[in-house]
Amino acid sequence: MNDILPGDVEVWQHVESTARDVFGRFGYAEVRTPTVEDTGLFVRSVGETTDIVGKEMYTFEDKGGRSLSLRPEGTAPAARAYIEHSISNQEPLTRWFYMGPMFRYERMKTGRYRQFHQIGAEGYGSKEPAQDVEMMDMVVQLLQKLGLTDVSLNINSLGDDACRPAYQERLVEHLRGHASELCADCQVRLVKNPLRVLDCKVERCQQIASAAPNILESLCEPCRAHFGEVQRKLDALGIKYVVNPRIMRGLDYYTRTTFEFIAAHPALGTASTVGGGGRYDKLVKSLGGPDVPAVGFGLGLDRLCLLLKESGQKYGQPADLFIAVADEGSADVAFTLASRLRREGLRVEFDTRGGSLKSQMKRADKVGATFALVLGEAERQSGQAQLKRMAGGEPLSVQLENLAQTVREALAKPAAAS
Ligand code: ATP
Ligand code: MG
């Protein structure tokens, strides 16, 4: 679990605010659910035989003897809230997004942590391919806006209750032929959850999986048509994608469309999937809600921020103005001036420790203030001061009275012009 310190947090804020902006354009509203839920919610939705529920959940008993878990993902809590508040009666087509910490007891490495953060969205009420593609379009637009262009969209269909059982049988037949070569986890998966073998990360399992029957060849007609329409609509939007029959996703609730966004950047190592999602038409009903189809995705915020930090761009806003004090007698006036300018909307830094003018200017430099102004006896008397651009250039004579206005105008001008 990581601390996210100032310096890094600006990158996080940039990703979060960009997501809010993009998701807002698509009509998605934010939902905030608790960090802990009843353990049963995840057992019933994510699935008992998945790694998440089987090995990775932070589960504990509260003082009332209830089994609770720190949420390992966001879809089940959102669905619980959707059901609990009877949202489908109020809003037959519902678009929600969320952001927040998720918890999984995983083996840690780059891009893989025990508290990590997801940005996700859910669309309830539409079974149409347009809804699937809207979701993918939203992620594509977010990644573009963040300048993350080296990410590829992989899509697949897992079929539904009509066609998946027959596929699963063919798959098990293939896997049984290699049972002794599978990793220990996959030996168990073969019996309990054979589809999961297809996204095992162990190399030998991957080899065996790559020779397995292709799920797309087993789709029933309605699933085939749905998946075809998803591709047509992606094409119509000019969104590039790869059809990848191995995209299974590590949770039990998916039906039909699944997708993953995979980054090529070496900074992520083996944690190259920045996000994924899919359709889960049966989940809301299986949790005791109405029979409402849904589709959603989750993006790994930690991984997006790792990629963005690689780009070396600086985020965050420095102080507009540093006010330095030339003599003891001016300290109160300067302190009051700083407060007034902040009320007038400027970002103002003031060294509350006092100290020499030299040490104050050193700090002005360190905090990256755009302008500095020295206040002493002469400035107090005349009501005039010199506004100095820290990057250099001729100082500007300013009236203290309308300083906020002058600084705002100077900020709007490029450095060389002042
Ligand atoms: P992976 O295959 O990398 O284990 P996953 O399939 O378990 O991912 P999801 O449950 O689909 O992941 O979660 C969506 C996204 O959340 C992932 O694509 C990833 O970016 C991020 N994510 C998942 N687990 C972690 C983690 N332990 N640390 C950091 N990010 C994570
Ligand atoms: Mg995982």
XYZ file of C-alpha atoms and ligand atoms in Angstrom:
450
model
C 0.000 0.000 0.000
C 1.497 3.276 -1.078
C 1.585 6.818 0.181
C 0.963 9.221 -2.644
C 2.972 12.300 -1.792
C 2.745 15.883 -3.030
C 4.685 15.990 -6.270
C 3.015 12.764 -7.405
C -0.466 13.624 -6.275
C -0.732 16.321 -8.953
C -0.477 13.598 -11.600
C -3.297 11.709 -9.859
C -5.447 14.821 -9.673
C -4.858 15.465 -13.350
C -6.023 11.954 -14.304
C -9.022 12.195 -11.978
C -10.164 15.583 -13.228
C -9.663 14.547 -16.858
C -11.800 11.452 -16.208
C -14.518 13.557 -14.565
C -14.513 15.852 -17.571
C -14.635 13.078 -20.196
C -17.190 10.938 -18.330
C -19.352 14.005 -17.788
C -19.447 14.568 -21.543
C -20.941 11.095 -21.901
C -23.599 11.782 -19.248
C -22.117 9.650 -16.450
C -22.772 10.685 -12.853
C -20.523 9.818 -9.924
C -21.547 7.270 -7.304
C -19.664 6.781 -4.021
C -20.129 3.547 -2.134
C -18.533 2.401 1.145
C -15.061 0.864 1.155
C -16.321 -2.214 3.017
C -19.172 -4.479 2.010
C -20.696 -7.699 3.187
C -18.270 -10.492 2.168
C -21.150 -12.418 0.601
C -21.620 -9.710 -2.031
C -18.239 -10.480 -3.591
C -18.580 -14.235 -3.177
C -21.871 -14.141 -5.104
C -20.751 -11.721 -7.820
C -17.017 -11.933 -8.441
C -17.177 -15.678 -7.769
C -15.908 -18.060 -5.141
C -13.373 -19.746 -7.402
C -11.739 -16.559 -8.691
C -8.324 -15.520 -7.377
C -9.856 -12.319 -6.041
C -12.323 -14.032 -3.725
C -10.353 -17.213 -3.165
C -7.012 -15.685 -2.187
C -6.910 -11.922 -2.338
C -9.668 -10.417 -0.220
C -9.091 -8.562 3.037
C -11.859 -10.179 5.040
C -12.564 -9.610 8.730
C -15.278 -9.982 11.295
C -16.727 -6.800 12.787
C -17.813 -6.419 16.400
C -21.294 -7.620 15.483
C -19.897 -10.904 14.153
C -20.580 -10.013 10.493
C -18.058 -10.978 7.821
C -16.989 -7.854 5.941
C -14.441 -7.335 3.172
C -12.521 -4.361 1.881
C -13.831 -4.014 -1.648
C -11.559 -5.707 -4.208
C -13.386 -4.107 -7.148
C -16.140 -1.606 -7.870
C -18.771 -3.334 -9.994
C -20.399 -5.416 -7.258
C -20.728 -2.498 -4.790
C -22.218 -0.296 -7.525
C -24.698 -3.035 -8.460
C -25.612 -3.445 -4.778
C -26.312 0.287 -4.502
C -28.240 0.267 -7.785
C -30.494 -2.483 -6.448
C -30.799 -1.142 -2.906
C -32.000 2.278 -4.088
C -34.328 0.882 -6.782
C -32.591 2.999 -9.389
C -34.053 1.043 -12.310
C -37.542 2.325 -11.431
C -36.400 5.931 -11.533
C -34.018 5.787 -14.453
C -34.293 2.851 -16.884
C -30.967 3.750 -18.501
C -28.458 4.572 -15.785
C -24.888 5.774 -16.268
C -22.596 5.812 -13.234
C -18.888 6.216 -12.657
C -16.762 5.825 -9.525
C -13.210 6.358 -8.334
C -11.523 5.049 -5.266
C -9.260 2.589 -3.517
C -9.620 -1.179 -3.974
C -7.848 -3.861 -1.951
C -6.369 -7.192 -2.986
C -3.793 -9.249 -1.155
C -1.501 -9.719 -4.150
C 2.191 -10.320 -4.612
C 3.505 -6.798 -5.069
C 5.584 -5.537 -7.948
C 5.537 -2.539 -10.269
C 1.934 -1.672 -11.041
C 0.593 -4.295 -8.630
C -0.250 -3.183 -5.109
C -2.452 -4.220 -2.209
C -4.290 -0.931 -2.068
C -4.726 0.312 -5.601
C -7.170 2.698 -7.203
C -9.695 2.288 -9.918
C -11.711 4.614 -12.066
C -14.683 2.717 -13.378
C -18.053 3.161 -15.015
C -21.230 1.126 -15.284
C -24.124 1.431 -17.705
C -27.339 -0.294 -16.634
C -30.426 -0.937 -18.725
C -29.234 -1.374 -22.294
C -28.389 -4.721 -23.863
C -27.471 -3.063 -27.140
C -23.961 -3.140 -28.647
C -24.090 0.689 -28.745
C -23.806 0.668 -24.949
C -20.709 -1.573 -25.047
C -19.098 0.672 -27.637
C -20.012 3.858 -25.753
C -18.031 2.467 -22.797
C -14.987 1.687 -24.902
C -15.220 5.060 -26.667
C -15.215 6.775 -23.289
C -11.963 5.030 -22.269
C -10.413 5.755 -25.665
C -11.270 9.448 -25.334
C -9.883 9.551 -21.789
C -6.607 7.912 -22.834
C -6.326 10.283 -25.788
C -6.923 13.302 -23.618
C -4.214 12.081 -21.235
C -1.870 11.688 -24.201
C -1.565 7.924 -23.664
C -1.635 6.796 -27.264
C 0.327 3.566 -27.003
C -2.513 1.499 -25.572
C -4.301 -1.167 -27.583
C -7.904 -2.239 -27.209
C -8.462 -6.013 -27.204
C -12.011 -7.328 -27.483
C -13.672 -10.706 -27.159
C -17.033 -12.291 -26.532
C -17.619 -14.913 -23.843
C -21.020 -15.897 -25.198
C -23.978 -16.458 -22.898
C -25.861 -19.287 -21.169
C -26.946 -20.640 -24.548
C -23.482 -21.172 -26.012
C -20.885 -21.017 -23.261
C -21.572 -24.431 -21.653
C -20.847 -26.262 -24.920
C -17.650 -24.263 -25.358
C -16.613 -24.999 -21.800
C -16.959 -28.722 -22.506
C -14.718 -28.509 -25.556
C -12.224 -26.480 -23.571
C -12.125 -28.944 -20.687
C -11.544 -31.756 -23.162
C -8.529 -29.917 -24.580
C -7.154 -28.988 -21.153
C -7.552 -32.526 -19.770
C -5.121 -33.679 -22.427
C -2.503 -31.434 -20.799
C -3.678 -31.636 -17.195
C -0.337 -32.735 -15.752
C 1.505 -29.843 -17.440
C -0.753 -27.124 -15.994
C 0.353 -25.071 -12.976
C -1.078 -26.002 -9.558
C -3.653 -23.185 -9.701
C -4.833 -24.246 -13.133
C -5.209 -27.861 -12.009
C -7.832 -26.535 -9.608
C -9.290 -24.152 -12.212
C -9.674 -27.056 -14.627
C -12.183 -28.587 -12.233
C -13.801 -25.486 -10.768
C -13.536 -22.721 -13.366
C -11.883 -23.911 -16.604
C -12.296 -20.636 -18.542
C -9.928 -19.028 -16.076
C -7.067 -21.231 -17.305
C -7.110 -19.135 -20.486
C -5.855 -16.022 -18.741
C -3.326 -17.710 -16.450
C -0.016 -15.859 -16.599
C 2.243 -18.942 -16.276
C 4.065 -19.491 -19.559
C 3.356 -23.200 -20.005
C -0.348 -22.609 -19.263
C -0.358 -19.839 -21.860
C 1.088 -22.213 -24.432
C -1.585 -24.778 -23.684
C -4.242 -22.047 -23.756
C -3.089 -20.754 -27.122
C -3.826 -24.156 -28.667
C -7.269 -24.326 -27.015
C -10.490 -24.117 -29.068
C -11.449 -20.523 -29.961
C -14.477 -19.292 -28.020
C -15.551 -17.076 -30.912
C -16.141 -20.142 -33.058
C -18.615 -21.481 -30.488
C -20.870 -18.430 -30.200
C -24.600 -18.916 -30.788
C -26.244 -16.788 -33.436
C -27.497 -13.943 -31.175
C -24.087 -13.649 -29.463
C -22.308 -13.713 -32.816
C -24.592 -10.951 -34.136
C -24.082 -8.860 -30.985
C -20.307 -9.150 -31.217
C -20.407 -8.361 -34.952
C -22.367 -5.193 -34.246
C -19.885 -4.156 -31.528
C -17.108 -4.366 -34.126
C -19.106 -2.492 -36.768
C -19.777 0.333 -34.338
C -16.133 0.518 -33.262
C -15.196 0.721 -36.943
C -17.739 3.466 -37.500
C -16.122 5.525 -34.718
C -12.671 4.861 -36.136
C -11.564 3.068 -32.974
C -8.780 0.563 -33.568
C -9.005 -2.812 -31.827
C -7.728 -6.358 -31.900
C -10.074 -9.341 -31.631
C -8.439 -11.521 -28.994
C -10.278 -14.717 -27.995
C -8.067 -15.022 -24.897
C -9.534 -12.001 -23.098
C -11.437 -13.824 -20.334
C -11.267 -11.370 -17.427
C -10.720 -12.626 -13.901
C -14.284 -12.357 -12.634
C -17.255 -14.668 -13.008
C -19.985 -12.223 -13.907
C -19.145 -11.462 -17.517
C -21.345 -12.393 -20.497
C -20.782 -11.571 -24.162
C -18.428 -8.608 -24.726
C -15.187 -8.387 -22.747
C -12.352 -5.952 -23.413
C -8.965 -4.913 -22.127
C -6.755 -1.914 -22.712
C -3.138 -3.060 -22.870
C -0.203 -0.643 -22.769
C 3.018 -1.306 -24.623
C 5.211 0.710 -22.230
C 8.053 -1.211 -20.500
C 7.501 0.840 -17.300
C 4.573 -1.417 -16.412
C 6.481 -4.687 -16.754
C 4.048 -7.577 -16.641
C 1.294 -5.315 -15.265
C 0.541 -3.993 -18.734
C -3.257 -4.062 -18.611
C -4.401 -0.575 -17.686
C -8.046 -1.515 -17.639
C -10.736 -3.849 -18.700
C -14.389 -4.509 -18.609
C -17.312 -6.141 -20.246
C -20.954 -6.944 -20.260
C -22.596 -8.577 -17.252
C -26.242 -9.059 -18.161
C -26.973 -11.550 -15.374
C -25.300 -9.902 -12.390
C -27.984 -7.473 -11.204
C -30.648 -10.179 -11.211
C -28.388 -12.719 -9.539
C -27.825 -10.245 -6.696
C -31.576 -10.057 -6.114
C -32.306 -7.075 -8.354
C -34.399 -6.661 -11.497
C -33.453 -8.383 -14.748
C -31.361 -5.488 -16.062
C -28.481 -5.891 -18.515
C -25.302 -3.955 -17.808
C -21.810 -3.253 -19.041
C -18.863 -1.626 -17.307
C -15.124 -1.189 -17.027
C -12.437 -0.518 -14.448
C -9.183 1.329 -15.085
C -6.130 1.051 -12.871
C -5.357 4.577 -11.745
C -1.937 3.612 -10.342
C -0.890 2.219 -13.708
C -2.249 5.213 -15.648
C -0.262 7.516 -13.346
C 2.904 5.422 -13.798
C 2.564 5.862 -17.557
C 1.893 9.568 -17.253
C 4.882 10.107 -14.986
C 7.053 8.433 -17.627
C 6.091 11.207 -20.029
C 7.937 13.611 -17.720
C 5.318 16.343 -17.973
C 4.787 18.513 -14.886
C 1.345 18.909 -13.379
C 0.094 21.096 -10.580
C 0.069 24.860 -10.147
C 2.871 26.825 -8.444
C 2.292 29.987 -6.391
C 1.485 33.085 -8.454
C 3.273 35.363 -6.047
C 5.768 35.162 -3.186
C 5.679 38.049 -0.736
C 8.995 38.654 1.003
C 9.523 40.914 4.028
C 12.484 43.299 4.020
C 12.365 44.393 7.692
C 10.669 43.329 10.929
C 8.368 46.352 10.855
C 6.795 45.292 7.558
C 5.939 41.728 8.602
C 2.368 42.464 9.711
C 1.529 44.505 6.634
C 2.956 41.801 4.347
C 1.068 39.062 6.202
C -2.195 41.001 5.841
C -1.467 41.741 2.182
C -0.925 38.019 1.475
C -4.252 37.179 3.093
C -6.075 39.867 1.105
C -4.586 38.718 -2.214
C -5.635 35.130 -1.547
C -9.179 36.331 -0.880
C -8.925 38.105 -4.238
C -8.094 34.801 -5.908
C -4.293 34.680 -6.169
C -2.074 31.803 -5.086
C 0.246 33.483 -2.598
C 3.156 32.071 -0.618
C 4.529 33.780 2.492
C 7.295 32.533 4.791
C 5.727 32.549 8.250
C 9.144 31.948 9.831
C 10.407 35.388 8.805
C 14.192 35.255 8.346
C 16.593 37.087 6.083
C 15.488 38.450 2.728
C 18.000 36.112 1.094
C 16.504 32.996 2.714
C 13.005 34.120 1.794
C 13.972 34.580 -1.847
C 15.590 31.151 -1.800
C 12.262 29.731 -0.762
C 10.439 31.718 -3.464
C 12.721 30.004 -5.937
C 12.237 26.559 -4.396
C 8.435 26.719 -4.427
C 8.549 27.813 -8.053
C 6.572 31.038 -7.552
C 5.983 32.936 -10.775
C 6.422 36.405 -9.243
C 7.980 37.807 -6.090
C 7.438 41.112 -4.360
C 9.572 42.573 -1.542
C 7.771 44.638 1.065
C 9.766 47.029 3.254
C 9.541 50.460 4.841
C 9.794 52.320 1.489
C 7.009 50.237 -0.105
C 4.765 50.735 2.888
C 5.275 54.491 2.737
C 4.776 54.890 -1.007
C 2.171 52.167 -1.601
C 4.307 51.089 -4.531
C 6.519 48.027 -5.048
C 8.517 46.107 -7.642
C 6.938 42.960 -9.061
C 9.735 40.653 -10.085
C 9.338 37.689 -12.387
C 11.357 34.871 -10.807
C 12.428 33.592 -14.224
C 14.119 36.965 -14.874
C 13.393 40.164 -16.793
C 12.738 43.800 -15.893
C 10.735 44.282 -12.669
C 7.363 45.985 -12.957
C 6.379 48.975 -10.813
C 3.037 48.221 -9.189
C 0.529 49.904 -6.865
C -0.116 47.725 -3.789
C -3.744 48.835 -3.884
C -4.604 47.017 -7.118
C -1.909 44.362 -6.907
C -4.216 41.389 -7.536
C -5.406 42.861 -10.814
C -1.847 43.712 -11.935
C -0.520 40.254 -11.091
C -3.401 38.630 -12.961
C -2.621 40.715 -16.044
C 1.100 39.926 -15.770
C 0.355 36.208 -15.402
C -1.628 36.272 -18.632
C 1.381 37.685 -20.525
C 4.217 35.442 -21.704
C 7.446 35.668 -19.674
C 9.486 37.660 -22.169
C 6.884 40.421 -22.453
C 6.981 41.582 -18.840
P -4.310 -8.186 -13.863
O -4.541 -9.105 -14.993
O -3.248 -7.172 -14.143
O -4.139 -8.900 -12.555
P -7.074 -7.898 -13.272
O -7.741 -8.598 -14.403
O -6.932 -8.593 -11.983
O -5.653 -7.340 -13.744
P -9.280 -6.097 -12.995
O -9.919 -6.792 -11.889
O -9.855 -6.200 -14.339
O -7.732 -6.496 -13.046
O -9.096 -4.556 -12.620
C -9.044 -3.536 -13.633
C -7.730 -2.811 -13.598
O -7.361 -2.470 -12.271
C -6.548 -3.609 -14.096
O -6.493 -3.591 -15.483
C -5.391 -2.879 -13.465
O -5.028 -1.732 -14.218
C -5.961 -2.457 -12.157
N -5.495 -3.382 -11.115
C -6.017 -4.593 -10.772
N -5.348 -5.134 -9.744
C -4.387 -4.236 -9.391
C -3.381 -4.179 -8.387
N -3.226 -5.164 -7.511
N -2.567 -3.091 -8.344
C -2.715 -2.075 -9.219
N -3.646 -2.056 -10.174
C -4.480 -3.108 -10.274
Mg -5.413 -9.583 -11.066
